Amino acid sequence: MRRKYRLRANTDFARLRREGRTLVHPLLVLSVLPNDLAHSRFGFAIARRIGKAVARNRVKRRMRESVRMRLQKHEITAGWDVVFIARHPIRNASFHQVDEAIGLVLRRAGLLREVS
């Protein structure tokens, strides 16, 4: 993902968890909060309890790729800060399952727009 779409500062993550709206799925948790930018920014949090570095990196790559594909198709509404927090069952999920979960929580949050 390009740098302008990344959410990296710890203060931003903390602000999102404190002030943002949260949606829960068995594979992940989504926190969302409006920003004052012309684009949305995304952060990914994968705790050590998910597994060792190889497993955590695999999960993060799958989540990032799902978001990147949606950004490329212009499916995601601009002007939001979004953090995805992985839950333990995501460790055994396929890319297709992760992609479905991300699509579902984004839709429930009202961040997906219809692309024709």
Short mmCIF file of N, CA, C and O in Angstrom, two decimals:
data_model
loop_
_atom_site.label_atom_id
_atom_site.label_comp_id
_atom_site.label_asym_id
_atom_site.label_seq_id
_atom_site.Cartn_x
_atom_site.Cartn_y
_atom_site.Cartn_z
N MET A 1 0.84 -1.18 0.00
CA MET A 1 0.00 0.00 0.00
C MET A 1 0.88 1.24 0.00
O MET A 1 1.93 1.25 0.63
N ARG A 2 0.40 2.27 -0.66
CA ARG A 2 1.18 3.50 -0.72
C ARG A 2 1.20 4.19 0.63
O ARG A 2 0.30 4.03 1.44
N ARG A 3 2.23 4.98 0.86
CA ARG A 3 2.47 5.62 2.15
C ARG A 3 1.29 6.48 2.61
O ARG A 3 0.94 6.50 3.79
N LYS A 4 0.65 7.19 1.70
CA LYS A 4 -0.42 8.10 2.13
C LYS A 4 -1.64 7.35 2.68
O LYS A 4 -2.45 7.93 3.39
N TYR A 5 -1.76 6.06 2.39
CA TYR A 5 -2.87 5.27 2.89
C TYR A 5 -2.54 4.55 4.20
O TYR A 5 -3.38 3.84 4.73
N ARG A 6 -1.34 4.72 4.71
CA ARG A 6 -0.92 4.01 5.91
C ARG A 6 -1.19 4.82 7.17
O ARG A 6 -1.02 6.03 7.18
N LEU A 7 -1.56 4.14 8.20
CA LEU A 7 -1.74 4.73 9.53
C LEU A 7 -0.65 4.11 10.38
O LEU A 7 -0.66 2.91 10.62
N ARG A 8 0.31 4.92 10.85
CA ARG A 8 1.47 4.34 11.49
C ARG A 8 1.73 4.82 12.91
O ARG A 8 2.31 4.11 13.72
N ALA A 9 1.33 6.04 13.23
CA ALA A 9 1.66 6.61 14.54
C ALA A 9 0.87 5.94 15.66
O ALA A 9 -0.32 5.69 15.53
N ASN A 10 1.56 5.65 16.76
CA ASN A 10 0.91 5.05 17.91
C ASN A 10 -0.21 5.93 18.45
O ASN A 10 -1.22 5.42 18.94
N THR A 11 -0.04 7.25 18.37
CA THR A 11 -1.08 8.17 18.86
C THR A 11 -2.35 8.02 18.03
O THR A 11 -3.46 8.11 18.58
N ASP A 12 -2.21 7.80 16.72
CA ASP A 12 -3.39 7.60 15.87
C ASP A 12 -4.11 6.29 16.22
O ASP A 12 -5.34 6.25 16.28
N PHE A 13 -3.35 5.24 16.46
CA PHE A 13 -3.94 3.96 16.85
C PHE A 13 -4.69 4.12 18.18
O PHE A 13 -5.82 3.65 18.33
N ALA A 14 -4.07 4.79 19.14
CA ALA A 14 -4.70 4.98 20.46
C ALA A 14 -5.95 5.84 20.34
O ALA A 14 -6.97 5.54 20.98
N ARG A 15 -5.90 6.90 19.54
CA ARG A 15 -7.06 7.77 19.35
C ARG A 15 -8.22 6.99 18.73
O ARG A 15 -9.37 7.12 19.13
N LEU A 16 -7.92 6.16 17.75
CA LEU A 16 -8.95 5.35 17.11
C LEU A 16 -9.59 4.37 18.10
O LEU A 16 -10.81 4.21 18.11
N ARG A 17 -8.79 3.71 18.90
CA ARG A 17 -9.33 2.75 19.86
C ARG A 17 -10.16 3.48 20.92
O ARG A 17 -11.16 2.96 21.41
N ARG A 18 -9.76 4.70 21.29
CA ARG A 18 -10.44 5.45 22.35
C ARG A 18 -11.73 6.10 21.83
O ARG A 18 -12.77 6.03 22.48
N GLU A 19 -11.68 6.73 20.67
CA GLU A 19 -12.79 7.55 20.19
C GLU A 19 -13.58 6.92 19.05
O GLU A 19 -14.69 7.35 18.76
N GLY A 20 -13.02 5.93 18.39
CA GLY A 20 -13.63 5.38 17.19
C GLY A 20 -14.78 4.42 17.45
O GLY A 20 -14.96 3.92 18.56
N ARG A 21 -15.53 4.19 16.41
CA ARG A 21 -16.62 3.21 16.44
C ARG A 21 -16.00 1.84 16.15
O ARG A 21 -15.15 1.71 15.28
N THR A 22 -16.45 0.82 16.86
CA THR A 22 -15.86 -0.51 16.74
C THR A 22 -16.89 -1.51 16.24
O THR A 22 -18.03 -1.51 16.70
N LEU A 23 -16.48 -2.33 15.28
CA LEU A 23 -17.30 -3.41 14.77
C LEU A 23 -16.52 -4.71 14.93
O LEU A 23 -15.31 -4.75 14.70
N VAL A 24 -17.22 -5.78 15.30
CA VAL A 24 -16.56 -7.05 15.62
C VAL A 24 -17.00 -8.13 14.65
O VAL A 24 -18.16 -8.22 14.27
N HIS A 25 -16.04 -8.94 14.25
CA HIS A 25 -16.24 -10.12 13.41
C HIS A 25 -15.43 -11.23 14.06
O HIS A 25 -14.45 -10.95 14.75
N PRO A 26 -15.80 -12.49 13.87
CA PRO A 26 -15.01 -13.57 14.50
C PRO A 26 -13.52 -13.55 14.12
O PRO A 26 -12.69 -13.99 14.92
N LEU A 27 -13.17 -13.05 12.95
CA LEU A 27 -11.77 -13.05 12.53
C LEU A 27 -11.03 -11.76 12.86
O LEU A 27 -9.80 -11.75 12.96
N LEU A 28 -11.76 -10.64 12.99
CA LEU A 28 -11.09 -9.36 13.19
C LEU A 28 -12.02 -8.35 13.83
O LEU A 28 -13.22 -8.53 13.89
N VAL A 29 -11.41 -7.26 14.30
CA VAL A 29 -12.13 -6.13 14.87
C VAL A 29 -11.77 -4.91 14.02
O VAL A 29 -10.62 -4.74 13.62
N LEU A 30 -12.77 -4.06 13.76
CA LEU A 30 -12.55 -2.85 12.97
C LEU A 30 -12.85 -1.65 13.84
O LEU A 30 -13.90 -1.60 14.48
N SER A 31 -11.93 -0.70 13.90
CA SER A 31 -12.16 0.59 14.55
C SER A 31 -12.09 1.65 13.47
O SER A 31 -11.17 1.63 12.65
N VAL A 32 -13.04 2.57 13.48
CA VAL A 32 -13.14 3.56 12.42
C VAL A 32 -13.47 4.92 13.01
O VAL A 32 -14.23 5.03 13.97
N LEU A 33 -12.85 5.97 12.43
CA LEU A 33 -13.05 7.33 12.89
C LEU A 33 -12.82 8.27 11.70
O LEU A 33 -11.88 8.06 10.93
N PRO A 34 -13.67 9.28 11.53
CA PRO A 34 -13.46 10.20 10.40
C PRO A 34 -12.14 10.97 10.55
O PRO A 34 -11.71 11.28 11.66
N ASN A 35 -11.50 11.27 9.41
CA ASN A 35 -10.33 12.14 9.41
C ASN A 35 -10.62 13.34 8.50
O ASN A 35 -11.63 13.37 7.82
N ASP A 36 -9.76 14.31 8.48
CA ASP A 36 -9.98 15.51 7.67
C ASP A 36 -9.18 15.47 6.38
O ASP A 36 -8.78 16.51 5.87
N LEU A 37 -8.95 14.29 5.86
CA LEU A 37 -8.14 14.14 4.65
C LEU A 37 -9.02 13.75 3.47
O LEU A 37 -10.15 13.33 3.64
N ALA A 38 -8.45 13.86 2.28
CA ALA A 38 -9.17 13.49 1.06
C ALA A 38 -9.07 12.01 0.75
O ALA A 38 -9.54 11.56 -0.28
N HIS A 39 -8.43 11.25 1.65
CA HIS A 39 -8.29 9.81 1.46
C HIS A 39 -8.40 9.12 2.81
O HIS A 39 -8.30 9.74 3.85
N SER A 40 -8.63 7.84 2.78
CA SER A 40 -8.70 7.04 4.01
C SER A 40 -7.32 6.46 4.31
O SER A 40 -6.52 6.22 3.40
N ARG A 41 -7.06 6.25 5.60
CA ARG A 41 -5.80 5.65 6.03
C ARG A 41 -6.10 4.38 6.80
O ARG A 41 -7.11 4.30 7.50
N PHE A 42 -5.20 3.39 6.70
CA PHE A 42 -5.44 2.07 7.27
C PHE A 42 -4.27 1.62 8.12
O PHE A 42 -3.11 1.82 7.76
N GLY A 43 -4.59 1.00 9.25
CA GLY A 43 -3.58 0.41 10.12
C GLY A 43 -3.97 -1.02 10.43
O GLY A 43 -5.15 -1.38 10.39
N PHE A 44 -2.97 -1.83 10.74
CA PHE A 44 -3.20 -3.24 11.01
C PHE A 44 -2.48 -3.61 12.30
O PHE A 44 -1.29 -3.32 12.44
N ALA A 45 -3.19 -4.24 13.21
CA ALA A 45 -2.61 -4.66 14.49
C ALA A 45 -2.76 -6.17 14.62
O ALA A 45 -3.87 -6.69 14.56
N ILE A 46 -1.62 -6.83 14.77
CA ILE A 46 -1.62 -8.29 14.93
C ILE A 46 -0.82 -8.60 16.18
O ILE A 46 0.38 -8.37 16.24
N ALA A 47 -1.49 -9.09 17.21
CA ALA A 47 -0.84 -9.34 18.50
C ALA A 47 0.04 -10.58 18.44
O ALA A 47 -0.15 -11.46 17.59
N ARG A 48 0.95 -10.68 19.37
CA ARG A 48 1.86 -11.83 19.43
C ARG A 48 1.14 -13.13 19.71
O ARG A 48 1.63 -14.21 19.40
N ARG A 49 -0.04 -13.05 20.32
CA ARG A 49 -0.77 -14.29 20.61
C ARG A 49 -1.28 -14.97 19.35
O ARG A 49 -1.68 -16.12 19.38
N ILE A 50 -1.26 -14.26 18.20
CA ILE A 50 -1.64 -14.86 16.92
C ILE A 50 -0.63 -15.94 16.54
O ILE A 50 -0.97 -16.94 15.94
N GLY A 51 0.63 -15.73 16.90
CA GLY A 51 1.66 -16.71 16.58
C GLY A 51 3.02 -16.04 16.47
O GLY A 51 3.18 -14.87 16.80
N LYS A 52 3.96 -16.80 15.99
CA LYS A 52 5.31 -16.26 15.80
C LYS A 52 5.32 -15.32 14.60
O LYS A 52 4.31 -15.16 13.92
N ALA A 53 6.45 -14.72 14.32
CA ALA A 53 6.56 -13.67 13.31
C ALA A 53 6.06 -14.11 11.94
O ALA A 53 5.40 -13.34 11.23
N VAL A 54 6.34 -15.34 11.55
CA VAL A 54 5.93 -15.82 10.23
C VAL A 54 4.40 -15.81 10.11
O VAL A 54 3.84 -15.33 9.13
N ALA A 55 3.72 -16.29 11.13
CA ALA A 55 2.25 -16.33 11.12
C ALA A 55 1.68 -14.92 11.16
O ALA A 55 0.72 -14.61 10.44
N ARG A 56 2.24 -14.05 12.00
CA ARG A 56 1.74 -12.66 12.09
C ARG A 56 1.94 -11.93 10.77
O ARG A 56 1.04 -11.22 10.31
N ASN A 57 3.09 -12.11 10.16
CA ASN A 57 3.35 -11.44 8.88
C ASN A 57 2.42 -11.95 7.78
O ASN A 57 1.96 -11.17 6.94
N ARG A 58 2.13 -13.23 7.77
CA ARG A 58 1.21 -13.80 6.79
C ARG A 58 -0.18 -13.18 6.94
O ARG A 58 -0.81 -12.78 5.96
N VAL A 59 -0.64 -13.08 8.17
CA VAL A 59 -1.95 -12.47 8.44
C VAL A 59 -1.97 -11.02 7.99
O VAL A 59 -2.89 -10.56 7.33
N LYS A 60 -0.92 -10.28 8.33
CA LYS A 60 -0.85 -8.86 7.96
C LYS A 60 -0.82 -8.69 6.44
O LYS A 60 -1.48 -7.81 5.89
N ARG A 61 -0.07 -9.53 5.74
CA ARG A 61 -0.02 -9.44 4.27
C ARG A 61 -1.39 -9.69 3.67
O ARG A 61 -1.80 -9.00 2.73
N ARG A 62 -2.11 -10.68 4.18
CA ARG A 62 -3.44 -10.98 3.66
C ARG A 62 -4.41 -9.82 3.90
O ARG A 62 -5.19 -9.45 3.01
N MET A 63 -4.36 -9.23 5.07
CA MET A 63 -5.24 -8.11 5.38
C MET A 63 -4.90 -6.90 4.50
O MET A 63 -5.80 -6.26 3.94
N ARG A 64 -3.62 -6.62 4.38
CA ARG A 64 -3.19 -5.48 3.55
C ARG A 64 -3.58 -5.66 2.10
O ARG A 64 -4.01 -4.72 1.43
N GLU A 65 -3.41 -6.86 1.58
CA GLU A 65 -3.75 -7.12 0.17
C GLU A 65 -5.24 -6.96 -0.07
O GLU A 65 -5.65 -6.42 -1.10
N SER A 66 -6.06 -7.40 0.85
CA SER A 66 -7.50 -7.23 0.71
C SER A 66 -7.88 -5.76 0.63
O SER A 66 -8.66 -5.34 -0.23
N VAL A 67 -7.30 -4.95 1.51
CA VAL A 67 -7.57 -3.51 1.50
C VAL A 67 -7.00 -2.87 0.24
O VAL A 67 -7.65 -2.03 -0.39
N ARG A 68 -5.79 -3.27 -0.16
CA ARG A 68 -5.17 -2.69 -1.36
C ARG A 68 -6.03 -2.93 -2.60
O ARG A 68 -6.21 -2.04 -3.43
N MET A 69 -6.57 -4.14 -2.73
CA MET A 69 -7.41 -4.45 -3.89
C MET A 69 -8.67 -3.58 -3.90
O MET A 69 -9.09 -3.10 -4.95
N ARG A 70 -9.25 -3.36 -2.73
CA ARG A 70 -10.45 -2.51 -2.66
C ARG A 70 -10.12 -1.05 -2.95
O ARG A 70 -10.91 -0.35 -3.56
N LEU A 71 -8.96 -0.60 -2.51
CA LEU A 71 -8.54 0.77 -2.83
C LEU A 71 -8.31 0.94 -4.33
O LEU A 71 -8.67 1.97 -4.92
N GLN A 72 -7.71 -0.05 -4.93
CA GLN A 72 -7.43 0.00 -6.37
C GLN A 72 -8.72 0.08 -7.18
O GLN A 72 -8.76 0.74 -8.21
N LYS A 73 -9.77 -0.57 -6.70
CA LYS A 73 -11.05 -0.54 -7.40
C LYS A 73 -11.91 0.65 -6.97
O LYS A 73 -13.05 0.77 -7.40
N HIS A 74 -11.38 1.50 -6.08
CA HIS A 74 -12.08 2.69 -5.58
C HIS A 74 -13.38 2.31 -4.88
O HIS A 74 -14.39 2.99 -5.01
N GLU A 75 -13.36 1.23 -4.13
CA GLU A 75 -14.55 0.76 -3.42
C GLU A 75 -14.70 1.39 -2.04
O GLU A 75 -15.79 1.37 -1.48
N ILE A 76 -13.61 1.94 -1.48
CA ILE A 76 -13.64 2.43 -0.11
C ILE A 76 -13.84 3.94 -0.10
O ILE A 76 -13.16 4.68 -0.80
N THR A 77 -14.77 4.39 0.73
CA THR A 77 -15.08 5.81 0.87
C THR A 77 -13.88 6.55 1.47
O THR A 77 -13.22 6.04 2.38
N ALA A 78 -13.62 7.75 0.99
CA ALA A 78 -12.49 8.56 1.46
C ALA A 78 -12.85 9.28 2.76
O ALA A 78 -14.02 9.46 3.09
N GLY A 79 -11.82 9.67 3.50
CA GLY A 79 -12.01 10.50 4.68
C GLY A 79 -12.15 9.75 6.00
O GLY A 79 -12.74 10.27 6.94
N TRP A 80 -11.57 8.56 6.10
CA TRP A 80 -11.69 7.76 7.33
C TRP A 80 -10.33 7.21 7.74
O TRP A 80 -9.50 6.89 6.91
N ASP A 81 -10.12 7.09 9.05
CA ASP A 81 -9.01 6.34 9.60
C ASP A 81 -9.58 5.00 10.05
O ASP A 81 -10.60 4.95 10.74
N VAL A 82 -8.93 3.92 9.65
CA VAL A 82 -9.44 2.57 9.90
C VAL A 82 -8.31 1.71 10.47
O VAL A 82 -7.20 1.72 9.95
N VAL A 83 -8.60 0.98 11.54
CA VAL A 83 -7.64 0.02 12.09
C VAL A 83 -8.31 -1.34 12.13
O VAL A 83 -9.44 -1.49 12.61
N PHE A 84 -7.61 -2.34 11.59
CA PHE A 84 -8.04 -3.73 11.65
C PHE A 84 -7.21 -4.43 12.71
O PHE A 84 -5.98 -4.36 12.67
N ILE A 85 -7.88 -5.08 13.65
CA ILE A 85 -7.19 -5.81 14.71
C ILE A 85 -7.50 -7.29 14.54
O ILE A 85 -8.67 -7.69 14.55
N ALA A 86 -6.46 -8.08 14.33
CA ALA A 86 -6.64 -9.51 14.09
C ALA A 86 -7.03 -10.23 15.37
O ALA A 86 -6.52 -9.92 16.45
N ARG A 87 -7.95 -11.18 15.25
CA ARG A 87 -8.33 -12.05 16.35
C ARG A 87 -7.75 -13.44 16.10
O ARG A 87 -7.40 -13.77 14.97
N HIS A 88 -7.63 -14.23 17.13
CA HIS A 88 -6.92 -15.51 17.04
C HIS A 88 -7.39 -16.43 15.92
O HIS A 88 -6.55 -17.04 15.24
N PRO A 89 -8.70 -16.58 15.63
CA PRO A 89 -9.11 -17.51 14.56
C PRO A 89 -8.60 -17.13 13.16
O PRO A 89 -8.57 -17.98 12.27
N ILE A 90 -8.15 -15.90 12.96
CA ILE A 90 -7.67 -15.48 11.64
C ILE A 90 -6.41 -16.24 11.25
O ILE A 90 -6.08 -16.36 10.07
N ARG A 91 -5.73 -16.78 12.24
CA ARG A 91 -4.48 -17.51 11.99
C ARG A 91 -4.69 -18.69 11.03
O ARG A 91 -3.84 -18.98 10.20
N ASN A 92 -5.83 -19.36 11.13
CA ASN A 92 -6.11 -20.52 10.29
C ASN A 92 -7.00 -20.21 9.10
O ASN A 92 -7.42 -21.12 8.39
N ALA A 93 -7.31 -18.94 8.88
CA ALA A 93 -8.21 -18.55 7.80
C ALA A 93 -7.45 -18.40 6.48
O ALA A 93 -6.29 -18.00 6.46
N SER A 94 -8.13 -18.71 5.39
CA SER A 94 -7.55 -18.53 4.06
C SER A 94 -7.68 -17.05 3.66
O SER A 94 -8.39 -16.28 4.31
N PHE A 95 -7.00 -16.68 2.57
CA PHE A 95 -7.10 -15.31 2.08
C PHE A 95 -8.55 -14.98 1.74
O PHE A 95 -9.03 -13.88 2.04
N HIS A 96 -9.25 -15.92 1.14
CA HIS A 96 -10.64 -15.68 0.75
C HIS A 96 -11.50 -15.36 1.99
O HIS A 96 -12.33 -14.45 1.96
N GLN A 97 -11.30 -16.08 3.07
CA GLN A 97 -12.06 -15.83 4.30
C GLN A 97 -11.71 -14.48 4.90
O GLN A 97 -12.59 -13.76 5.38
N VAL A 98 -10.43 -14.12 4.88
CA VAL A 98 -10.00 -12.82 5.40
C VAL A 98 -10.60 -11.70 4.55
O VAL A 98 -11.11 -10.71 5.07
N ASP A 99 -10.56 -11.86 3.23
CA ASP A 99 -11.11 -10.87 2.32
C ASP A 99 -12.62 -10.69 2.55
O ASP A 99 -13.12 -9.56 2.58
N GLU A 100 -13.33 -11.78 2.72
CA GLU A 100 -14.77 -11.72 3.00
C GLU A 100 -15.04 -10.99 4.31
O GLU A 100 -15.96 -10.18 4.40
N ALA A 101 -14.27 -11.29 5.34
CA ALA A 101 -14.45 -10.66 6.65
C ALA A 101 -14.21 -9.16 6.56
O ALA A 101 -14.99 -8.36 7.11
N ILE A 102 -13.16 -8.75 5.86
CA ILE A 102 -12.86 -7.33 5.71
C ILE A 102 -13.97 -6.64 4.93
O ILE A 102 -14.43 -5.55 5.31
N GLY A 103 -14.43 -7.26 3.86
CA GLY A 103 -15.54 -6.69 3.09
C GLY A 103 -16.79 -6.54 3.93
O GLY A 103 -17.49 -5.51 3.86
N LEU A 104 -17.08 -7.53 4.76
CA LEU A 104 -18.28 -7.49 5.59
C LEU A 104 -18.22 -6.37 6.62
O LEU A 104 -19.17 -5.59 6.76
N VAL A 105 -17.11 -6.24 7.34
CA VAL A 105 -17.03 -5.18 8.36
C VAL A 105 -16.98 -3.79 7.73
O VAL A 105 -17.54 -2.85 8.28
N LEU A 106 -16.32 -3.66 6.57
CA LEU A 106 -16.33 -2.36 5.88
C LEU A 106 -17.74 -2.00 5.43
O LEU A 106 -18.16 -0.85 5.54
N ARG A 107 -18.49 -2.97 4.95
CA ARG A 107 -19.87 -2.73 4.53
C ARG A 107 -20.73 -2.35 5.72
O ARG A 107 -21.53 -1.41 5.66
N ARG A 108 -20.57 -3.07 6.84
CA ARG A 108 -21.34 -2.76 8.05
C ARG A 108 -21.00 -1.38 8.59
O ARG A 108 -21.86 -0.70 9.17
N ALA A 109 -19.77 -0.93 8.39
CA ALA A 109 -19.35 0.40 8.84
C ALA A 109 -19.79 1.50 7.88
O ALA A 109 -19.66 2.67 8.16
N GLY A 110 -20.31 1.10 6.70
CA GLY A 110 -20.75 2.08 5.71
C GLY A 110 -19.61 2.69 4.92
O GLY A 110 -19.73 3.80 4.40
N LEU A 111 -18.49 1.98 4.81
CA LEU A 111 -17.32 2.51 4.12
C LEU A 111 -17.16 2.00 2.69
O LEU A 111 -16.24 2.42 2.00
N LEU A 112 -18.01 1.09 2.26
CA LEU A 112 -17.92 0.59 0.90
C LEU A 112 -18.94 1.31 0.03
O LEU A 112 -20.09 1.47 0.42
N ARG A 113 -18.49 1.73 -1.14
CA ARG A 113 -19.44 2.34 -2.07
C ARG A 113 -19.60 1.41 -3.25
O ARG A 113 -18.72 0.62 -3.58
N GLU A 114 -20.74 1.51 -3.88
CA GLU A 114 -21.04 0.68 -5.03
C GLU A 114 -20.27 1.20 -6.24
O GLU A 114 -20.31 2.38 -6.56
N VAL A 115 -19.52 0.31 -6.88
CA VAL A 115 -18.75 0.65 -8.06
C VAL A 115 -19.38 -0.04 -9.25
O VAL A 115 -19.66 -1.24 -9.23
N SER A 116 -19.64 0.73 -10.30
CA SER A 116 -20.27 0.12 -11.49
C SER A 116 -19.30 -0.08 -12.61
O SER A 116 -18.21 0.35 -12.62
#
